[in-house]
Every structure is written in C-alpha cells, then in structure tokens.
mmCIF file of C-alpha atoms and ligand atoms in Angstrom:
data_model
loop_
_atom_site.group_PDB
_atom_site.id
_atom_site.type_symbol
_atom_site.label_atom_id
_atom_site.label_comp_id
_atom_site.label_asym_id
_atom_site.label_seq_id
_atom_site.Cartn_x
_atom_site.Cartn_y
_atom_site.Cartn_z
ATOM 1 C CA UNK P 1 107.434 94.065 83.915
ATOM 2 C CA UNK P 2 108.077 91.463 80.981
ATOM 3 C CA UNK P 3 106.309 92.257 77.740
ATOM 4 C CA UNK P 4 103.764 89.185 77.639
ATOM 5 C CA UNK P 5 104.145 85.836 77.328
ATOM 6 C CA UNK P 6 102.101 82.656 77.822
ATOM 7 C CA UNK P 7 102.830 80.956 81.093
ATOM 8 C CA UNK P 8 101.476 76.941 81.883
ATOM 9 C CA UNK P 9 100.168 75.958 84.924
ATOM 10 C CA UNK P 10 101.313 72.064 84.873
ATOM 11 C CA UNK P 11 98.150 70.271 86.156
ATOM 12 C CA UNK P 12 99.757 66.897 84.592
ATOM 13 C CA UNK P 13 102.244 65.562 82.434
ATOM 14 C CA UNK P 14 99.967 66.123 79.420
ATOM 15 C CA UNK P 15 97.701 68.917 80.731
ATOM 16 C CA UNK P 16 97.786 72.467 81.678
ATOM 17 C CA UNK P 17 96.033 75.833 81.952
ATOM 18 C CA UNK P 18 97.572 78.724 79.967
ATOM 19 C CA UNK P 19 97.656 82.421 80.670
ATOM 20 C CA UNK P 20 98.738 85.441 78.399
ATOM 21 C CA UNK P 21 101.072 87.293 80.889
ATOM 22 C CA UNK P 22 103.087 89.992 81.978
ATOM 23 C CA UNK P 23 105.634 88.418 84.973
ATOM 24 C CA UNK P 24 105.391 91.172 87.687
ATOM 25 C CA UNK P 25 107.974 89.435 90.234
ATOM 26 C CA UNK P 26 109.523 85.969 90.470
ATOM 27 C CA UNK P 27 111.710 84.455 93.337
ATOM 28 C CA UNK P 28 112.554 81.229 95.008
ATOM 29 C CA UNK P 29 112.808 80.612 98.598
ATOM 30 C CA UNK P 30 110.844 77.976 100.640
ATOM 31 C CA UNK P 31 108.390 78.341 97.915
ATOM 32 C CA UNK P 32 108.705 79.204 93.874
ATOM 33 C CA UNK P 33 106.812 83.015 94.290
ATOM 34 C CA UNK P 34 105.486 83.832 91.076
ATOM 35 C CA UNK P 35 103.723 87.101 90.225
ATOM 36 C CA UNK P 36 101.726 87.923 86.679
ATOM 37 C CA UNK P 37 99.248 89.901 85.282
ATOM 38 C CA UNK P 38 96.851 88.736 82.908
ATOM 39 C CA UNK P 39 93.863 90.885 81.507
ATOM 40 C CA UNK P 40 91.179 88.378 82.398
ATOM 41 C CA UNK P 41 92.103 87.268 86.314
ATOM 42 C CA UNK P 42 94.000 90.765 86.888
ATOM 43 C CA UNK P 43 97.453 89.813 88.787
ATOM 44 C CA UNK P 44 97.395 86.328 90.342
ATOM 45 C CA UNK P 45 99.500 84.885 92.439
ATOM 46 C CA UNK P 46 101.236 81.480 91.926
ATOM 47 C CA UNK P 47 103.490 79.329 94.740
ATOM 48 C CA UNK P 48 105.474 76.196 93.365
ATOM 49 C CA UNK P 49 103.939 76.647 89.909
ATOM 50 C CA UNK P 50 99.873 76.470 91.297
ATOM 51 C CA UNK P 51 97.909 78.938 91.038
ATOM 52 C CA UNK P 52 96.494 80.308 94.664
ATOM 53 C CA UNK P 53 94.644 83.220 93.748
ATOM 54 C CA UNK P 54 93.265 85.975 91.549
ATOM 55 C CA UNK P 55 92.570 89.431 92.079
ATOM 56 C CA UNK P 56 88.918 88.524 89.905
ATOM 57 C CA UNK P 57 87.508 85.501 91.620
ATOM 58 C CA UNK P 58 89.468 85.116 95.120
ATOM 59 C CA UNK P 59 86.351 86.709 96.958
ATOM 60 C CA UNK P 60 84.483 83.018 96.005
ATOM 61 C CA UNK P 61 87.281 81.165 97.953
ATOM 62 C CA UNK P 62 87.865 83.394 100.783
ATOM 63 C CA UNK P 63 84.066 83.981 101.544
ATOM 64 C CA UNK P 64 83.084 79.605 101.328
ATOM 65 C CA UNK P 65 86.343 78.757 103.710
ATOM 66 C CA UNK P 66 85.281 81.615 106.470
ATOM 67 C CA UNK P 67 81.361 81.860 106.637
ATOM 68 C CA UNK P 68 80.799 77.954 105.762
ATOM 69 C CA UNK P 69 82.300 76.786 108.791
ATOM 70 C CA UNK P 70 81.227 79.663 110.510
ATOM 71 C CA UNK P 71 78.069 79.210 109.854
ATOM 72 C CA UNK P 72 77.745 75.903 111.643
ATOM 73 C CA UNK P 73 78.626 77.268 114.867
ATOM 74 C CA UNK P 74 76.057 77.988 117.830
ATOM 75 C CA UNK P 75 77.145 81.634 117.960
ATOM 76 C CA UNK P 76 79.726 83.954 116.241
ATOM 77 C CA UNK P 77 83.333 82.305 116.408
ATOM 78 C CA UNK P 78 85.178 84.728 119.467
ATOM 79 C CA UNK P 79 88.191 82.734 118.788
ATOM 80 C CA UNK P 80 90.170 81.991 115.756
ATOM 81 C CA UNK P 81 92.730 80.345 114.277
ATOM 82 C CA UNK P 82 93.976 80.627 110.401
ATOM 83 C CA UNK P 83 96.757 78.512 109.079
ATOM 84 C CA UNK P 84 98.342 79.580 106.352
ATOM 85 C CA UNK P 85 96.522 82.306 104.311
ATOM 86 C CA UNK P 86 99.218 84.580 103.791
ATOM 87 C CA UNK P 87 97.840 86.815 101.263
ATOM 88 C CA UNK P 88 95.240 87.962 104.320
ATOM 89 C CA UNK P 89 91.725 87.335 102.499
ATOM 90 C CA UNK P 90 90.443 85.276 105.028
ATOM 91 C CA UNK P 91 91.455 87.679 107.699
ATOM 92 C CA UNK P 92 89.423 90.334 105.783
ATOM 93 C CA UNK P 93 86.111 87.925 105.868
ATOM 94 C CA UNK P 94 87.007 87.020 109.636
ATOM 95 C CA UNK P 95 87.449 90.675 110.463
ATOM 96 C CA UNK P 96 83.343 91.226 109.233
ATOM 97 C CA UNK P 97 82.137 88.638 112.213
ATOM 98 C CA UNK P 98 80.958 90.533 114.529
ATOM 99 C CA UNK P 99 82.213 89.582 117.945
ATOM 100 C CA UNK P 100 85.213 87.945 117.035
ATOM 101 C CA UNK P 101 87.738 88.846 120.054
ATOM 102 C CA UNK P 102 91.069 87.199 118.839
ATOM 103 C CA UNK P 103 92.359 86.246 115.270
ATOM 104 C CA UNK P 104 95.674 83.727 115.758
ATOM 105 C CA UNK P 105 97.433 83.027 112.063
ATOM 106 C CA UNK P 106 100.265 80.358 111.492
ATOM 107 C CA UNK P 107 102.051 81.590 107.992
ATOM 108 C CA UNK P 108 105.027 79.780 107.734
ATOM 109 C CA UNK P 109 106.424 82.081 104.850
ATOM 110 C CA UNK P 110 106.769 85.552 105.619
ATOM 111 C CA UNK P 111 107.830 86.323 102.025
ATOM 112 C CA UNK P 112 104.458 85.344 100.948
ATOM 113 C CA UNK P 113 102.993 87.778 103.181
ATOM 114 C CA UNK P 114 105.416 90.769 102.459
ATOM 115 C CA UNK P 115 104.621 90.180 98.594
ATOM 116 C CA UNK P 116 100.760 90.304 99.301
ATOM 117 C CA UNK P 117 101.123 93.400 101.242
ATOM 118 C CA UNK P 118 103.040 94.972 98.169
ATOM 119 C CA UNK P 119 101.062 93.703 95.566
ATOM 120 C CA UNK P 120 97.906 92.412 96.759
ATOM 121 C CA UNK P 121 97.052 95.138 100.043
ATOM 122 C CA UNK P 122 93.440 95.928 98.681
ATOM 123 C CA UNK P 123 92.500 92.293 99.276
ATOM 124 C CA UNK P 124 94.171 91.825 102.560
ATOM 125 C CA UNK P 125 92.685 91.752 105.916
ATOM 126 C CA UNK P 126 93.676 94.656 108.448
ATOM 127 C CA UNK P 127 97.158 93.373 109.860
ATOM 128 C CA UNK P 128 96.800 96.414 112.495
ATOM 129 C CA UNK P 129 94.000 95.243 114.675
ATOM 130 C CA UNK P 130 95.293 94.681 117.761
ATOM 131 C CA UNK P 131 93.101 91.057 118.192
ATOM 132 C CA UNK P 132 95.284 89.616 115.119
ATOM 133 C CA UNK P 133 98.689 87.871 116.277
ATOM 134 C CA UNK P 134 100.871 86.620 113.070
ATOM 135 C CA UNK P 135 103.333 84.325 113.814
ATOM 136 C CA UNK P 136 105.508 83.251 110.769
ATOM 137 C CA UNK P 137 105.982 79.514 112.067
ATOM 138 C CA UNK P 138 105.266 76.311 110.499
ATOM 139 C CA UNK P 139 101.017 75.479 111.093
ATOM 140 C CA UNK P 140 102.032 71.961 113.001
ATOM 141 C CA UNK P 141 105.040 73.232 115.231
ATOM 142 C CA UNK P 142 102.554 76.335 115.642
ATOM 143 C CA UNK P 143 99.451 74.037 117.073
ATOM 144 C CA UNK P 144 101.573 72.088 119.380
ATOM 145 C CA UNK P 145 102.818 75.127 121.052
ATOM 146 C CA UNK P 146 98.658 75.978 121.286
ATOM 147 C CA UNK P 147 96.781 74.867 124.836
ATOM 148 C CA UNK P 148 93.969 72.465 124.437
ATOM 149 C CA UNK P 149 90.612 73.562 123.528
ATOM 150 C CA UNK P 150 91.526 77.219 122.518
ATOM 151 C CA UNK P 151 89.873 78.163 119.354
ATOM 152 C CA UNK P 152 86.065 78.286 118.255
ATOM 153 C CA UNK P 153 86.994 78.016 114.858
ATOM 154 C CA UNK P 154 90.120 76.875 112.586
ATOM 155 C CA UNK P 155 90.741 77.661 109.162
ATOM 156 C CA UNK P 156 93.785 76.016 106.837
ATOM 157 C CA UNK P 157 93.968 77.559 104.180
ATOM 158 C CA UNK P 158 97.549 76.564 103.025
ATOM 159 C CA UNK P 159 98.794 75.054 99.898
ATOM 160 C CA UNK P 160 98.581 71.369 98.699
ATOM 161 C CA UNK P 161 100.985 69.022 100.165
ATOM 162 C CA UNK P 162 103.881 69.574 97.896
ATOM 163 C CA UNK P 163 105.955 71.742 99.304
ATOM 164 C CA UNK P 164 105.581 72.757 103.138
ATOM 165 C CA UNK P 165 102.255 71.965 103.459
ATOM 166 C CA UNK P 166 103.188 68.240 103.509
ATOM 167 C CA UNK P 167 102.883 68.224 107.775
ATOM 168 C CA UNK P 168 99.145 69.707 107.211
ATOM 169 C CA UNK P 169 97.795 66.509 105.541
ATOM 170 C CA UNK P 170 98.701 64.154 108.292
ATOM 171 C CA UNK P 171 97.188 62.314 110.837
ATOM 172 C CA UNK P 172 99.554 64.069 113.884
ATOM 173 C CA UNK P 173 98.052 67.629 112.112
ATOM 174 C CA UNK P 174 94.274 66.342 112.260
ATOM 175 C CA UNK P 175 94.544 65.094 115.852
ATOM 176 C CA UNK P 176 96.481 68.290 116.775
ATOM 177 C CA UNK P 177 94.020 70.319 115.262
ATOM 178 C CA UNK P 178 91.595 67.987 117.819
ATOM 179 C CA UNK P 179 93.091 68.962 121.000
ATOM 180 C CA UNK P 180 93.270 72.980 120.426
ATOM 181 C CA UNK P 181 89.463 72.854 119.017
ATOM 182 C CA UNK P 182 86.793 73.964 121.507
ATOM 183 C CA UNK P 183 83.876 71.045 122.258
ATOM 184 C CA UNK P 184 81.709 72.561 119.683
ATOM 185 C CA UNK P 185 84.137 74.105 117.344
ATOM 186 C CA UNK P 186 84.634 73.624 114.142
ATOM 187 C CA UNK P 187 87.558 73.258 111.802
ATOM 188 C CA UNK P 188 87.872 73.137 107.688
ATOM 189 C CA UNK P 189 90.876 72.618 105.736
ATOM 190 C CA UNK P 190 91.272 72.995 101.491
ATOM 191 C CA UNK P 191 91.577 69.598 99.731
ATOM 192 C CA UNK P 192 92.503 70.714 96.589
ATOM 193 C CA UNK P 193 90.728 69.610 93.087
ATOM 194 C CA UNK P 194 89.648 65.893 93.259
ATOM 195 C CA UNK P 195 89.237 65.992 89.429
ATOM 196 C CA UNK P 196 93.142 66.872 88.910
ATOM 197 C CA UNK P 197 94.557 65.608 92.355
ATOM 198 C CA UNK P 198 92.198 63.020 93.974
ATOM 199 C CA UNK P 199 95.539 61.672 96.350
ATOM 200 C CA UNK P 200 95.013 65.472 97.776
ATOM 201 C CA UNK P 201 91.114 64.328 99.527
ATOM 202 C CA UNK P 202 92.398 61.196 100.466
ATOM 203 C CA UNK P 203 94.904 62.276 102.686
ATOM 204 C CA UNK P 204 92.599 64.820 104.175
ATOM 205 C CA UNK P 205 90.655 61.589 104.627
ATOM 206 C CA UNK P 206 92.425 60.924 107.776
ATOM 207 C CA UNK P 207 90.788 63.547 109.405
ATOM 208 C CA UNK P 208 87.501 61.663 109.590
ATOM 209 C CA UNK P 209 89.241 58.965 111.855
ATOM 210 C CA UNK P 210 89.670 61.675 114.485
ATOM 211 C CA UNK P 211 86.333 63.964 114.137
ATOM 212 C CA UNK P 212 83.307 62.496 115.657
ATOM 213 C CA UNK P 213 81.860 64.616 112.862
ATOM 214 C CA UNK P 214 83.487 64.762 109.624
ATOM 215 C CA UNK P 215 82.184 66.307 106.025
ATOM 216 C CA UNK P 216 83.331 67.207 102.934
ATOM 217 C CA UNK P 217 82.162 70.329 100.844
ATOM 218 C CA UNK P 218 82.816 71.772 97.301
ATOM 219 C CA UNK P 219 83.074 74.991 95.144
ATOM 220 C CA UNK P 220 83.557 75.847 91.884
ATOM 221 C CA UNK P 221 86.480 78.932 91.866
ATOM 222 C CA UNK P 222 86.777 79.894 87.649
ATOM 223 C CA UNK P 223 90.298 80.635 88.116
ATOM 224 C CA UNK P 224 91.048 76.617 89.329
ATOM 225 C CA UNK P 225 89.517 75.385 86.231
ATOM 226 C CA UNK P 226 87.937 72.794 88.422
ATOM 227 C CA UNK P 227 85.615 71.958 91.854
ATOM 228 C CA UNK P 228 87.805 72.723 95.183
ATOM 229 C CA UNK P 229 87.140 70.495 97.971
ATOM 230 C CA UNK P 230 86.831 71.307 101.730
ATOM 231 C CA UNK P 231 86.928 69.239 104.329
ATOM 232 C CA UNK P 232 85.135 69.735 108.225
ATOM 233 C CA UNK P 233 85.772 68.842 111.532
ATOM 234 C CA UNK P 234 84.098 68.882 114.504
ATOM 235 C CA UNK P 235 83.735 67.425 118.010
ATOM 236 C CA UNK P 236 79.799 68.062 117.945
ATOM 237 C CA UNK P 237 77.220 67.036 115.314
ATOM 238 C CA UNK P 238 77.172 69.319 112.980
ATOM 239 C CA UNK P 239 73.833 70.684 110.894
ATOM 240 C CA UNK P 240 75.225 71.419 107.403
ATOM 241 C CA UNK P 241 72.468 72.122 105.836
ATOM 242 C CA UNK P 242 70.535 74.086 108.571
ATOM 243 C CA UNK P 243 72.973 76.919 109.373
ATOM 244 C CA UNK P 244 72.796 78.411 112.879
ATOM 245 C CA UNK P 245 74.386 81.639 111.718
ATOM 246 C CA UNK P 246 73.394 83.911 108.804
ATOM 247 C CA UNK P 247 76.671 85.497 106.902
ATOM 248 C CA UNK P 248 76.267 87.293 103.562
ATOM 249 C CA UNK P 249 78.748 88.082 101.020
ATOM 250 C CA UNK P 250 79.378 88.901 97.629
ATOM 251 C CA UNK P 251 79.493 85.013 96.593
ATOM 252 C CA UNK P 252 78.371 83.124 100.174
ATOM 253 C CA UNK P 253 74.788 83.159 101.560
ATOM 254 C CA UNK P 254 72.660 80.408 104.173
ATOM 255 C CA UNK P 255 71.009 78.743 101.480
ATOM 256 C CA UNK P 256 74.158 77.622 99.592
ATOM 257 C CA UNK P 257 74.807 75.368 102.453
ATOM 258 C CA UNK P 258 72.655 72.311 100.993
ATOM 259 C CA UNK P 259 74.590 72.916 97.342
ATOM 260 C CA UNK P 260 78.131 73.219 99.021
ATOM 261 C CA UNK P 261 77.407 69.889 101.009
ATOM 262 C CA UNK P 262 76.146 67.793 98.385
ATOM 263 C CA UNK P 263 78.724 65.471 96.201
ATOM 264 C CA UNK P 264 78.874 64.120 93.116
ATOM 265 C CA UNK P 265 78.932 60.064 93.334
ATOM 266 C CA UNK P 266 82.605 60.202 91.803
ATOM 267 C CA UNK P 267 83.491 61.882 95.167
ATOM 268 C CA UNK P 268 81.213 60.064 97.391
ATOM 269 C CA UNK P 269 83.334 56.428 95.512
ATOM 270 C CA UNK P 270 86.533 58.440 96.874
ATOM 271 C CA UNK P 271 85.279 58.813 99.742
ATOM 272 C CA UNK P 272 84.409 55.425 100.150
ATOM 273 C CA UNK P 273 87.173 54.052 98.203
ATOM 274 C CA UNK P 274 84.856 52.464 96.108
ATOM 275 C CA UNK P 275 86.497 53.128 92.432
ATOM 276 C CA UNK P 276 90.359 51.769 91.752
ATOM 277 C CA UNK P 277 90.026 53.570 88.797
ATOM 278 C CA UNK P 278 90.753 56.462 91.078
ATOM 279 C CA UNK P 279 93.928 55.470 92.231
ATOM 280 C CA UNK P 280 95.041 56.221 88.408
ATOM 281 C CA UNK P 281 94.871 59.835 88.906
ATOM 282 C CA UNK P 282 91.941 61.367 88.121
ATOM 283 C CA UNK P 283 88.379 61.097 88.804
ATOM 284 C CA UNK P 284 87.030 62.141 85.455
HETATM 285 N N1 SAM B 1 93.900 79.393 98.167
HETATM 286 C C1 SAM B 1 95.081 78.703 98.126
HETATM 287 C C2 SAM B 1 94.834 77.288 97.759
HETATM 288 O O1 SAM B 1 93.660 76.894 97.787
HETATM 289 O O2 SAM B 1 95.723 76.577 97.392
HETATM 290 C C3 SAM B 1 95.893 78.854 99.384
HETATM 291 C C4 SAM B 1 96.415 80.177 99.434
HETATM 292 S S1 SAM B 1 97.453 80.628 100.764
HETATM 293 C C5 SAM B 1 98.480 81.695 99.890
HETATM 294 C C6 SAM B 1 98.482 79.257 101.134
HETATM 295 C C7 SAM B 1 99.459 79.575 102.259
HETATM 296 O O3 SAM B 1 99.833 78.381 102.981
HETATM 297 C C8 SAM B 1 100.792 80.171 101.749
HETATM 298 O O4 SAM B 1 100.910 81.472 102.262
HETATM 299 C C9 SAM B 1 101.868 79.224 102.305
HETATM 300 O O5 SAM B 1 103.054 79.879 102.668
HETATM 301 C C10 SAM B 1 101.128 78.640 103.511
HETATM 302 N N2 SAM B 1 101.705 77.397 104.031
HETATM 303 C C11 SAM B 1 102.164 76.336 103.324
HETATM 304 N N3 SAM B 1 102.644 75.387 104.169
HETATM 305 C C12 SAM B 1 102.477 75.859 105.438
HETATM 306 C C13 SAM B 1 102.776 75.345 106.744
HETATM 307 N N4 SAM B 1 103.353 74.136 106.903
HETATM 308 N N5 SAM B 1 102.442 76.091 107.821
HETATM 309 C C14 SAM B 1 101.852 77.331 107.673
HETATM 310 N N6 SAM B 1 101.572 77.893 106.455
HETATM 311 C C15 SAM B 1 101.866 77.155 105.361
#
C-alpha cells in the first residue's frame, strides 16, 4: 500500500469529495478499478472515478434496493434476477428471504467480482449456493437471452450510465426488463444522485412509459454525500406505503416505506419536467 494521500472524487468541474487514503489496488480494464482505505469509510471501492461502496455504510444501500422492492410483493420473491452488483451485497440480503428458489446475476465485469472476493469477501453474498447462477455478460444482451415472464423480482444495481452501464438506462432495457418480469413482479433500478446528476433520473424516466406502475424512491447513503434515487416497476399496482411483506435489517424496516416514497418538490418538478433550471445541472 501507498503511504496516504488525498484522493478527489470529481462530482463536477468545480466540486468534489476528498478522502485521506492509502491506494490498496488500481487497474484499468472495461472500468477504472480503484481500491483505498480511508480511516472513516474503511476500504471503499471506486469504478471510473465514483465511488460505489464502503465497507461502513454499504449495508444502507444493499438492504433499501433488496427488501424495498421486496416488500411490495404478494409473497416472498422465489425468483430473482440481479444486474450488476458485483461486489455480492445484494446477493447476501437476497440470500436472507426465505423461500427464494433461484438467484440469476448479470455482472458484466468479472474483474469487479474477483477484486470483491479478494478484498471485500466479508460483505459478499454466498457465491456457492447452488440456486445462484453468475453469468459475466452484459445486463441487456443477458435479458434478451431470458424467456418472458421469468423472474418475481429484478434488481439493477449497476453503475451510472458512463461507462457500460449506458445500455441499462434505455428504453430497449426498460421494455426488456417488461417482458422477463412476472404479472405481479416487481423491478427497481439505482438512479444515481439527482442533486449532482439530475440527467441520471431522467433517463430512468423512460421506464414509466412502459410500467403500468411506475415510482420513484430515495435514501440518504453518508458515503454519497447526497440522496440516491430508485426507481420501480411493475405490471400490477403497487402499495408503497402498505408493505405486504415484513423484512428487517440493520438499516431497512416496514415503516420506512412511507419516508423512502415520499419526494422532495425539486424531484417531483423533475419528474414532471416542471423546472428548466434543471436542465443546468443540478437541482440544488
Ligand atoms: N452501488 C453502486 C452504485 O450505486 O453506483 C453500484 C455498485 S455495483 C459494483 C455496479 C456494478 O454494475 C459493477 O459491478 C459493474 O461492473 C456493473 N455493470 C455496469 N454496467 C453493466 C452492464 N451493462 N451489465 C451488467 N453489469 C454492469
């Protein structure tokens, strides 16, 4: 390891978080990998220069985008799909549903996975259960290799559109997603930080023009610096705020629902493309 330095996380031209760190392992491939340890947020792991997750607060994340959606449906999810989510915590809060009888994931880097076994195994899900099948495939070419109507509930947790994740924000993804979705499924997919990167929610927008039921939901993760957006699908009406299921965790429980579900106006304008001043680049 380096002795420390500090390391930026660009948010904009003129903006950006810093870190005191030690670099633990840096490499370039599809994706900029980037390592560090920091003695706040413990080591953290960083792809194309944005932070995805810290060994501290990556339970908050992980818990919201598994036992939200989940919580929606009319009985635990038996099958499930996760796009993306190399670093395996959402496969570790999948693999504490009881009756869950087949985990599919989509992980289009396998060099993201190898690293989180080496460096992150404590916070990964159990890779060894026979009802997980990793395939290390891009999450589009993945889904249209899927049969219609296959999975109770679908999870994308992948990056922002930058680098691969580009083919996840798009309207051929959403309506994809559609087809391989059970009648009352449900689906959610991470829309990044409308305060930093509105353009993120908006094309996650498109979704709604292809979900009889659409919704968007937010948390606050420390180590983002700022309020994460969600968005959900479904072919059913959905009852956010009434969850049919009961999950518990360490951050998540029933009555967040209401909180989760509720939006500030700024993101209710997105939403209905009511501000230009939006189009600028930030909603604050
Ligand atoms: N929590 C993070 C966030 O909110 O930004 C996401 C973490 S997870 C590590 C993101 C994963 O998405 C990475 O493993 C990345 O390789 C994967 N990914 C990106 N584009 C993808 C694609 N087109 N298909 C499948 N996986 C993809």
């Amino acid at each position: 390891m380096t002795g420390y330095f500090f390391w930026r996380e660009k948010i904009h031209q003129d903006f950006g978080h810093a870190y005191k760190v030690e670099l633990v392992f840096e490499e370039r491939n599809l994706q900029k990998v980037q390592i560090f340890k920091n003695q706040t947020w413990g080591y953290f792991f960083v792809l194309d220069g944005i932070v995805q997750f810290t060994e501290r607060d990556e339970y908050i994340y992980h818990e919201v985008i598994t036992y939200l959606p989940a919580s929606l449906l009319k009985r635990a999810p038996e099958t499930v799909l996760i796009i993306g989510g190399g670093d395996g915590g959402v496969l570790r809060e999948i693999q504490k549903i009881p009756g869950v009888k087949k985990i599919v994931q989509f992980e289009i880097d396998r060099i993201v996975f190898d690293l989180c076994r080496k460096y992150f195994f404590k916070l990964m899900g159990d890779y060894s259960d026979p009802r997980v099948e990793l395939n290390f495939v891009d999450g589009l070419q993945g889904l249209k290799e899927s049969d219609n109507e296959t999975f109770d509930l679908i999870i994308v947790d992948c990056t922002d559109p930058v680098g691969p994740a580009k083919s996840l924000y798009s309207l051929e993804f959403y309506q994809e997603i559609h087809r391989v979705l059970k009648p009352n499924g449900v689906f959610i997919q991470q829309a990044s930080l409308p305060a930093y990167f509105p353009h993120v929610l908006k094309l996650a927008l498109q979704a709604s023009s292809v979900f009889p039921w659409f919704d968007i939901a937010r948390v606050y993760v420390p180590c983002y610096g700022e309020e994460l957006a969600f968005i959900l699908g479904a072919k059913e009406k959905k009852e956010p705020s009434n969850p049919l299921q009961a999950y518990h965790g360490k951050y998540y429980h029933p009555g967040l629902n209401k909180a989760l579900f509720t939006l500030p106006q700024t993101w209710l304008n997105l939403v209905e493309k009511r501000d230009p001043e939006l189009n600028k680049g930030s909603v604050l």
